[in-house]
């Protein structure tokens, strides 16, 4: 009896435990259902404000300031919960959507006219929605807009105050307004007094709004799938675990099928959740295995020419005259360094970590010093002997990168031979995470002077610190080779280079000195330089470009070592990575010149000459075919500005790095891109045109940008329109300038004729008539002055 009682009591206990588990499961199921419904309700309320074209609290033109401290006039539409930003009032070019529930509003003092205020996130998080009103993934291109704040300027104080009041209303009452719209638009339930109050407020907004007149075609389900995307797929961590693991003890109570159905419905309702970021497809880079570093001093820059090679030089010299340009002369292979000139230009970035430090330096003078230090660090890497790199083939490209261990960033280098006659090499370097990029182009020239020749690198590089908007423009020295006919062949660097920053006023001048005729070994590779602020000299540089350089402060007269590439410094060089050979394009330097390089390394000059001839002959044949067909060469990675003649990397991204949104920078097929968490509004404003006279227009034409992939920001169509618009504006500007110059010349001719007529009338006419003619003359001049003012006003 007692055993039966125990058994009964035990069964009762089991039943109670099972029922409690069942109750808990059912309760959790109800909570999940309520969670999903509440989430959908909140989403639909906000989406209703966006999709209904009649719901506008306020709309007008406003000036918005971007990260580059320049203002852009944009059309702003305020709706409950959101501020929509467009380029035009037609709402066809969406720029961005500000989520007001994440923002604080504050008035901002300003010296300029108008009224300024600021929308910002107190914790510096993103205030932008990741999708547009129609599901757009990319905003219309303008200047870069900040991610965590927005500075806005209204035309007048009254307009600004009105916007402030409207934003306050949208911030505080957005929930009330959105729920009212749900009731009026879908439920039509206006029975309760509270609903009537809501409708009266909503009706007031409808009576004073500005209708866009554009109906959005997306329905609720499409908008849920494409627009506001919730990042949490499960209500808590346990739900996620239950999707993969099930407690076997629950089989008697609720069963597996019911639990899995609950989780499945959760996932189905959250079907518009962002997928996990896909793996980015980037170029495979391998660390450089071998690198040649010549020793400091003159010994590493001399070449003892054998008798056989001397005869080759004499044969070559019979073809040239003093002062002749040697760019079209085929040089013997024994003086070639087994790598391309595009590769040679990358020697400046083994110490790119100096630029990372300079970008963080707050003091402008110290920033300039770090830039000069980096500039000098690019010269000591030199081959042994007198060597010249390959002349790149038209369309040849080269890619490499350096990894920065301290900042866990990468510096990417991209170069392309954009013209063959004249030979122009364009390059672009980028490390957005560390805050700098470089761009430029080099026109290689060479002059023969009898017993010597000079290789002149005409062009400039432009270093930009992204967070500061500072540009450092720099030139390069020339290479001078002497002892060609008699004496020892020696290579030196000569000329004066300049590094200038217009924004800060700091500049540096460095003179590379050639060895004097009676100079000793210490006078080889000498440099001297100055760092200035305006015209004031702040510091003096002295030393040798391949060894130690000292700096002396002008005020304190204290000298210290500025730069010295010791063995310890060389060991700390950033490791360079080059593209895996199997992934290289046929026109990439290493693959293109592989047979020539192999022959030179095997010291087979005959084979090297033959392989080099094959490449050069193929290039000449291609040029003839293009000429016969009337085709122009199209560059792969760079475009030439039709106004200034400058070469620009087609995929340049000069936005400051956003640590909250930007994840990593990578490169694929020559395109440097950034993996982002979500897209942000972007733009590019037309840059100030800089006239350059050093480079002529090469063979390369223009080509449209390729479509950007999922991991980068920007849009092909927008970039194409932008580039076309800039070229058109440049052409129009040139025509206007020519018209103005023509008018000015005509005015000068008229003035000269008037002066001649006046002198003639004064000498031949009686006094009364003379006075009459002078008055008439003054009236004519007055009319000319008025005409000039009108012309200036029209062409301003």
PDB file of C-alpha atoms in Angstrom, residues 480-628:
ATOM      1  CA  UNK A 480      72.562  62.245 -63.656  1.00  0.00           C
ATOM      2  CA  UNK A 481      74.879  59.669 -65.240  1.00  0.00           C
ATOM      3  CA  UNK A 482      78.437  60.670 -66.147  1.00  0.00           C
ATOM      4  CA  UNK A 483      81.496  58.883 -67.504  1.00  0.00           C
ATOM      5  CA  UNK A 484      79.749  57.400 -70.529  1.00  0.00           C
ATOM      6  CA  UNK A 485      82.603  57.981 -73.037  1.00  0.00           C
ATOM      7  CA  UNK A 486      85.565  58.083 -70.648  1.00  0.00           C
ATOM      8  CA  UNK A 487      86.103  57.612 -66.944  1.00  0.00           C
ATOM      9  CA  UNK A 488      83.968  55.533 -64.575  1.00  0.00           C
ATOM     10  CA  UNK A 489      80.208  55.486 -65.148  1.00  0.00           C
ATOM     11  CA  UNK A 490      78.590  56.992 -62.051  1.00  0.00           C
ATOM     12  CA  UNK A 491      74.968  57.752 -61.168  1.00  0.00           C
ATOM     13  CA  UNK A 492      73.996  60.727 -58.968  1.00  0.00           C
ATOM     14  CA  UNK A 493      70.870  62.644 -58.017  1.00  0.00           C
ATOM     15  CA  UNK A 494      70.663  66.372 -58.685  1.00  0.00           C
ATOM     16  CA  UNK A 495      68.293  69.316 -58.708  1.00  0.00           C
ATOM     17  CA  UNK A 496      66.117  71.164 -56.226  1.00  0.00           C
ATOM     18  CA  UNK A 497      62.821  69.719 -55.029  1.00  0.00           C
ATOM     19  CA  UNK A 498      59.999  71.471 -53.213  1.00  0.00           C
ATOM     20  CA  UNK A 499      57.392  70.225 -50.757  1.00  0.00           C
ATOM     21  CA  UNK A 500      54.649  72.777 -50.107  1.00  0.00           C
ATOM     22  CA  UNK A 501      51.419  72.833 -48.137  1.00  0.00           C
ATOM     23  CA  UNK A 502      49.278  75.778 -49.188  1.00  0.00           C
ATOM     24  CA  UNK A 503      46.807  75.370 -46.314  1.00  0.00           C
ATOM     25  CA  UNK A 504      49.339  75.577 -43.468  1.00  0.00           C
ATOM     26  CA  UNK A 505      51.885  77.818 -45.215  1.00  0.00           C
ATOM     27  CA  UNK A 506      54.778  75.446 -44.443  1.00  0.00           C
ATOM     28  CA  UNK A 507      57.203  74.412 -47.159  1.00  0.00           C
ATOM     29  CA  UNK A 508      60.500  72.586 -47.577  1.00  0.00           C
ATOM     30  CA  UNK A 509      63.218  72.978 -50.176  1.00  0.00           C
ATOM     31  CA  UNK A 510      65.856  70.278 -50.650  1.00  0.00           C
ATOM     32  CA  UNK A 511      68.830  70.591 -53.008  1.00  0.00           C
ATOM     33  CA  UNK A 512      70.453  67.379 -54.288  1.00  0.00           C
ATOM     34  CA  UNK A 513      74.074  68.276 -55.050  1.00  0.00           C
ATOM     35  CA  UNK A 514      76.227  66.694 -57.745  1.00  0.00           C
ATOM     36  CA  UNK A 515      79.789  65.792 -56.813  1.00  0.00           C
ATOM     37  CA  UNK A 516      82.229  68.620 -57.619  1.00  0.00           C
ATOM     38  CA  UNK A 517      84.994  67.935 -60.114  1.00  0.00           C
ATOM     39  CA  UNK A 518      87.642  67.873 -57.367  1.00  0.00           C
ATOM     40  CA  UNK A 519      85.363  66.677 -54.598  1.00  0.00           C
ATOM     41  CA  UNK A 520      86.214  63.872 -52.177  1.00  0.00           C
ATOM     42  CA  UNK A 521      84.088  60.882 -51.164  1.00  0.00           C
ATOM     43  CA  UNK A 522      82.311  62.933 -48.495  1.00  0.00           C
ATOM     44  CA  UNK A 523      80.924  65.271 -51.149  1.00  0.00           C
ATOM     45  CA  UNK A 524      79.001  62.438 -52.851  1.00  0.00           C
ATOM     46  CA  UNK A 525      75.195  62.342 -52.488  1.00  0.00           C
ATOM     47  CA  UNK A 526      75.093  65.552 -50.479  1.00  0.00           C
ATOM     48  CA  UNK A 527      71.887  67.444 -49.799  1.00  0.00           C
ATOM     49  CA  UNK A 528      71.006  70.702 -48.105  1.00  0.00           C
ATOM     50  CA  UNK A 529      67.566  72.026 -47.375  1.00  0.00           C
ATOM     51  CA  UNK A 530      65.301  74.372 -45.471  1.00  0.00           C
ATOM     52  CA  UNK A 531      61.946  74.106 -43.767  1.00  0.00           C
ATOM     53  CA  UNK A 532      60.064  77.405 -43.880  1.00  0.00           C
ATOM     54  CA  UNK A 533      56.863  79.033 -42.744  1.00  0.00           C
ATOM     55  CA  UNK A 534      56.109  81.560 -45.453  1.00  0.00           C
ATOM     56  CA  UNK A 535      59.475  83.204 -46.023  1.00  0.00           C
ATOM     57  CA  UNK A 536      60.802  82.563 -42.511  1.00  0.00           C
ATOM     58  CA  UNK A 537      63.393  79.775 -42.308  1.00  0.00           C
ATOM     59  CA  UNK A 538      62.719  77.538 -39.291  1.00  0.00           C
ATOM     60  CA  UNK A 539      65.255  74.743 -39.761  1.00  0.00           C
ATOM     61  CA  UNK A 540      68.282  73.786 -41.883  1.00  0.00           C
ATOM     62  CA  UNK A 541      68.874  70.271 -43.229  1.00  0.00           C
ATOM     63  CA  UNK A 542      72.355  68.947 -44.075  1.00  0.00           C
ATOM     64  CA  UNK A 543      73.709  65.495 -44.882  1.00  0.00           C
ATOM     65  CA  UNK A 544      73.573  62.737 -47.486  1.00  0.00           C
ATOM     66  CA  UNK A 545      70.402  61.357 -49.033  1.00  0.00           C
ATOM     67  CA  UNK A 546      71.544  57.741 -48.674  1.00  0.00           C
ATOM     68  CA  UNK A 547      72.826  58.041 -45.094  1.00  0.00           C
ATOM     69  CA  UNK A 548      72.608  60.511 -42.199  1.00  0.00           C
ATOM     70  CA  UNK A 549      70.787  63.845 -42.394  1.00  0.00           C
ATOM     71  CA  UNK A 550      70.880  66.376 -39.545  1.00  0.00           C
ATOM     72  CA  UNK A 551      68.477  69.194 -38.762  1.00  0.00           C
ATOM     73  CA  UNK A 552      69.451  72.480 -37.099  1.00  0.00           C
ATOM     74  CA  UNK A 553      66.831  74.677 -35.488  1.00  0.00           C
ATOM     75  CA  UNK A 554      67.360  78.311 -36.525  1.00  0.00           C
ATOM     76  CA  UNK A 555      66.100  79.779 -33.249  1.00  0.00           C
ATOM     77  CA  UNK A 556      67.991  77.556 -30.803  1.00  0.00           C
ATOM     78  CA  UNK A 557      70.897  76.643 -33.136  1.00  0.00           C
ATOM     79  CA  UNK A 558      70.662  73.060 -31.827  1.00  0.00           C
ATOM     80  CA  UNK A 559      71.455  70.231 -34.258  1.00  0.00           C
ATOM     81  CA  UNK A 560      70.233  66.645 -34.089  1.00  0.00           C
ATOM     82  CA  UNK A 561      69.959  63.581 -36.309  1.00  0.00           C
ATOM     83  CA  UNK A 562      66.890  63.966 -38.495  1.00  0.00           C
ATOM     84  CA  UNK A 563      67.126  60.768 -40.564  1.00  0.00           C
ATOM     85  CA  UNK A 564      69.624  57.932 -40.743  1.00  0.00           C
ATOM     86  CA  UNK A 565      68.809  54.598 -42.448  1.00  0.00           C
ATOM     87  CA  UNK A 566      70.773  52.393 -40.051  1.00  0.00           C
ATOM     88  CA  UNK A 567      70.574  48.603 -40.175  1.00  0.00           C
ATOM     89  CA  UNK A 568      68.043  48.737 -37.344  1.00  0.00           C
ATOM     90  CA  UNK A 569      65.834  51.154 -39.335  1.00  0.00           C
ATOM     91  CA  UNK A 570      66.082  48.943 -42.415  1.00  0.00           C
ATOM     92  CA  UNK A 571      64.992  45.901 -40.422  1.00  0.00           C
ATOM     93  CA  UNK A 572      61.885  47.774 -39.289  1.00  0.00           C
ATOM     94  CA  UNK A 573      60.851  48.552 -42.863  1.00  0.00           C
ATOM     95  CA  UNK A 574      57.273  47.671 -43.624  1.00  0.00           C
ATOM     96  CA  UNK A 575      57.066  44.314 -45.412  1.00  0.00           C
ATOM     97  CA  UNK A 576      55.975  44.654 -49.034  1.00  0.00           C
ATOM     98  CA  UNK A 577      53.480  42.282 -50.601  1.00  0.00           C
ATOM     99  CA  UNK A 578      53.062  41.764 -54.334  1.00  0.00           C
ATOM    100  CA  UNK A 579      50.229  40.154 -56.276  1.00  0.00           C
ATOM    101  CA  UNK A 580      50.341  36.385 -56.574  1.00  0.00           C
ATOM    102  CA  UNK A 581      51.821  35.593 -59.985  1.00  0.00           C
ATOM    103  CA  UNK A 582      48.912  33.352 -61.011  1.00  0.00           C
ATOM    104  CA  UNK A 583      46.423  36.179 -60.347  1.00  0.00           C
ATOM    105  CA  UNK A 584      48.324  38.798 -62.327  1.00  0.00           C
ATOM    106  CA  UNK A 585      46.974  40.202 -65.566  1.00  0.00           C
ATOM    107  CA  UNK A 586      49.041  39.711 -68.727  1.00  0.00           C
ATOM    108  CA  UNK A 587      49.921  43.433 -68.677  1.00  0.00           C
ATOM    109  CA  UNK A 588      51.146  43.499 -65.072  1.00  0.00           C
ATOM    110  CA  UNK A 589      54.824  44.304 -64.774  1.00  0.00           C
ATOM    111  CA  UNK A 590      56.157  41.060 -63.316  1.00  0.00           C
ATOM    112  CA  UNK A 591      54.312  38.831 -65.792  1.00  0.00           C
ATOM    113  CA  UNK A 592      54.847  41.152 -68.762  1.00  0.00           C
ATOM    114  CA  UNK A 593      58.641  41.369 -68.318  1.00  0.00           C
ATOM    115  CA  UNK A 594      59.205  37.869 -66.905  1.00  0.00           C
ATOM    116  CA  UNK A 595      61.282  36.573 -69.836  1.00  0.00           C
ATOM    117  CA  UNK A 596      63.482  39.689 -69.929  1.00  0.00           C
ATOM    118  CA  UNK A 597      64.001  39.541 -66.163  1.00  0.00           C
ATOM    119  CA  UNK A 598      64.852  35.852 -66.324  1.00  0.00           C
ATOM    120  CA  UNK A 599      67.460  36.440 -69.028  1.00  0.00           C
ATOM    121  CA  UNK A 600      69.066  39.376 -67.159  1.00  0.00           C
ATOM    122  CA  UNK A 601      69.270  37.358 -63.941  1.00  0.00           C
ATOM    123  CA  UNK A 602      70.929  34.549 -65.943  1.00  0.00           C
ATOM    124  CA  UNK A 603      73.347  37.154 -67.385  1.00  0.00           C
ATOM    125  CA  UNK A 604      72.228  36.239 -70.914  1.00  0.00           C
ATOM    126  CA  UNK A 605      72.277  39.665 -72.591  1.00  0.00           C
ATOM    127  CA  UNK A 606      71.480  38.267 -76.046  1.00  0.00           C
ATOM    128  CA  UNK A 607      68.309  36.560 -74.845  1.00  0.00           C
ATOM    129  CA  UNK A 608      67.346  39.637 -72.804  1.00  0.00           C
ATOM    130  CA  UNK A 609      67.742  41.887 -75.839  1.00  0.00           C
ATOM    131  CA  UNK A 610      65.652  39.530 -77.991  1.00  0.00           C
ATOM    132  CA  UNK A 611      62.809  39.281 -75.421  1.00  0.00           C
ATOM    133  CA  UNK A 612      62.851  43.036 -74.914  1.00  0.00           C
ATOM    134  CA  UNK A 613      62.621  43.541 -78.691  1.00  0.00           C
ATOM    135  CA  UNK A 614      59.578  41.239 -78.853  1.00  0.00           C
ATOM    136  CA  UNK A 615      57.691  43.386 -76.328  1.00  0.00           C
ATOM    137  CA  UNK A 616      58.656  46.680 -77.948  1.00  0.00           C
ATOM    138  CA  UNK A 617      57.756  45.431 -81.438  1.00  0.00           C
ATOM    139  CA  UNK A 618      54.348  44.244 -80.199  1.00  0.00           C
ATOM    140  CA  UNK A 619      53.744  47.692 -78.745  1.00  0.00           C
ATOM    141  CA  UNK A 620      54.663  49.420 -82.015  1.00  0.00           C
ATOM    142  CA  UNK A 621      52.398  47.051 -83.964  1.00  0.00           C
ATOM    143  CA  UNK A 622      49.440  47.769 -81.652  1.00  0.00           C
ATOM    144  CA  UNK A 623      49.988  51.518 -82.003  1.00  0.00           C
ATOM    145  CA  UNK A 624      49.944  51.235 -85.821  1.00  0.00           C
ATOM    146  CA  UNK A 625      46.745  49.187 -85.784  1.00  0.00           C
ATOM    147  CA  UNK A 626      45.007  51.738 -83.561  1.00  0.00           C
ATOM    148  CA  UNK A 627      46.122  54.542 -85.846  1.00  0.00           C
ATOM    149  CA  UNK A 628      44.781  52.781 -88.937  1.00  0.00           C
TER     150      UNK A 628
END
